[in-house]
Structure formats: C-alpha cells, structure tokens
Amino acid sequence: LQVIRPGGHLGDYMAALAVATGAFFVALPGSTHLLTKRIAYGELVIVYVSTVLHGAQEGVARQSIYVACSTALGAIASVLAMLLPYPRFAYNEVT
C-alpha cells in the first residue's frame, strides 16, 4: 500500500503477480506448519483483493484491521465447526 500513490489503483494483473510472488515466498520454508501457510495465503488474498477494489485510499492501519478481523473471524468459525457434532453425524451416515 505504501508503494501505490494515494490516488492510484493496483491493476488486476499486477495484483495477481503480487499474490503469486507472495504465495511463492510463503511456500518456501519447509519448517513452517501447513495451517500457518493457509492463513498467510488467505491474508494475501484479502489484502490484494481489497487493494484492487478500493485502491490505496483506505490506508495501512485500516487494511491491517480488516486482515486481523478476518483472521479472528475465521479462527472463531473453525473452533465453532470443531465443537458442533453435526459433521460427525454426517460422516457416520456416509460410512
């Protein structure tokens, strides 16, 4: 966001290239846990999609709040999904 000037927009192709480059660097370390990599991929997509849609006018602080809230919401949904017994019932139905 600091590279884009305040009135400018990030193009679709440049955003796709930035996401691909970021995904490559996230995937590089072999010692990183898979869940950590999945969260990083999701955050990359959130940051670049909102930057393409809204441009650089939102600012770094507001963008950071969006990413943090999205990650927290995803974590809460994951814990809630693990606590509900319904997927276990579906698995028993299939087997």
Short mmCIF file of C-alpha atoms in Angstrom, two decimals:
data_model
loop_
_atom_site.label_atom_id
_atom_site.label_comp_id
_atom_site.label_asym_id
_atom_site.label_seq_id
_atom_site.Cartn_x
_atom_site.Cartn_y
_atom_site.Cartn_z
CA LEU A 1 0.00 0.00 0.00
CA GLN A 2 2.89 2.35 0.59
CA VAL A 3 4.19 1.79 -2.94
CA ILE A 4 0.89 2.80 -4.55
CA ARG A 5 0.36 6.53 -4.54
CA PRO A 6 -2.83 7.71 -2.77
CA GLY A 7 -4.81 8.34 -5.94
CA GLY A 8 -3.57 5.27 -7.77
CA HIS A 9 -5.04 1.81 -8.21
CA LEU A 10 -3.38 -1.55 -8.38
CA GLY A 11 -4.18 -3.33 -11.63
CA ASP A 12 -5.60 -6.84 -11.82
CA TYR A 13 -2.51 -8.32 -13.43
CA MET A 14 -0.12 -6.64 -11.00
CA ALA A 15 -2.21 -7.87 -8.06
CA ALA A 16 -2.19 -11.42 -9.47
CA LEU A 17 1.58 -11.24 -9.90
CA ALA A 18 1.99 -9.90 -6.35
CA VAL A 19 -0.19 -12.68 -4.90
CA ALA A 20 1.74 -15.32 -6.86
CA THR A 21 5.07 -13.92 -5.67
CA GLY A 22 3.84 -13.72 -2.08
CA ALA A 23 2.50 -17.27 -2.25
CA PHE A 24 5.87 -18.46 -3.52
CA PHE A 25 7.66 -16.88 -0.57
CA VAL A 26 5.12 -18.28 1.89
CA ALA A 27 5.58 -21.78 0.47
CA LEU A 28 9.38 -21.66 0.52
CA PRO A 29 10.20 -22.53 4.14
CA GLY A 30 9.69 -26.23 4.74
CA SER A 31 9.62 -25.95 8.52
CA THR A 32 6.51 -23.76 8.62
CA HIS A 33 3.32 -25.52 9.67
CA LEU A 34 0.68 -26.06 6.98
CA LEU A 35 -2.01 -24.19 8.94
CA THR A 36 0.24 -21.14 9.17
CA LYS A 37 0.74 -21.22 5.41
CA ARG A 38 -3.02 -21.46 4.79
CA ILE A 39 -3.64 -18.42 6.99
CA ALA A 40 -0.91 -16.48 5.17
CA TYR A 41 -2.41 -17.36 1.78
CA GLY A 42 -5.82 -16.15 2.93
CA GLU A 43 -4.40 -12.90 4.24
CA LEU A 44 -2.52 -12.30 0.99
CA VAL A 45 -5.73 -12.64 -0.97
CA ILE A 46 -7.66 -10.38 1.43
CA VAL A 47 -5.04 -7.63 1.23
CA TYR A 48 -4.65 -7.62 -2.55
CA VAL A 49 -8.33 -8.01 -3.43
CA SER A 50 -9.34 -5.10 -1.19
CA THR A 51 -6.47 -3.05 -2.59
CA VAL A 52 -7.65 -3.70 -6.15
CA LEU A 53 -11.23 -2.81 -5.22
CA HIS A 54 -10.62 0.24 -3.05
CA GLY A 55 -7.16 1.43 -4.05
CA ALA A 56 -4.72 2.91 -1.60
CA GLN A 57 -7.22 5.35 -0.07
CA GLU A 58 -8.01 3.03 2.87
CA GLY A 59 -4.55 3.30 4.38
CA VAL A 60 -2.32 0.80 6.08
CA ALA A 61 -4.00 0.96 9.51
CA ARG A 62 -7.49 0.26 8.20
CA GLN A 63 -6.19 -2.54 5.97
CA SER A 64 -4.46 -4.14 8.97
CA ILE A 65 -7.71 -4.02 10.95
CA TYR A 66 -9.55 -5.77 8.09
CA VAL A 67 -6.96 -8.55 7.95
CA ALA A 68 -6.93 -9.02 11.73
CA CYS A 69 -10.74 -9.14 11.96
CA SER A 70 -10.98 -11.56 9.04
CA THR A 71 -8.40 -13.87 10.62
CA ALA A 72 -10.13 -13.74 14.00
CA LEU A 73 -13.50 -14.49 12.40
CA GLY A 74 -12.00 -17.45 10.55
CA ALA A 75 -10.43 -18.79 13.75
CA ILE A 76 -13.72 -18.48 15.66
CA ALA A 77 -15.59 -20.23 12.84
CA SER A 78 -13.04 -23.05 12.82
CA VAL A 79 -13.34 -23.60 16.57
CA LEU A 80 -17.12 -23.49 16.35
CA ALA A 81 -17.09 -26.02 13.50
CA MET A 82 -14.95 -28.38 15.58
CA LEU A 83 -17.27 -28.09 18.58
CA LEU A 84 -20.50 -28.82 16.72
CA PRO A 85 -21.22 -32.54 16.48
CA TYR A 86 -23.09 -32.40 13.17
CA PRO A 87 -20.15 -33.17 10.84
CA ARG A 88 -19.52 -36.35 12.83
CA PHE A 89 -23.11 -37.42 12.24
CA ALA A 90 -22.71 -36.82 8.51
CA TYR A 91 -19.53 -38.85 8.46
CA ASN A 92 -21.29 -41.75 10.22
CA GLU A 93 -24.15 -41.55 7.72
CA VAL A 94 -21.76 -41.88 4.78
CA THR A 95 -19.81 -44.78 6.26
#
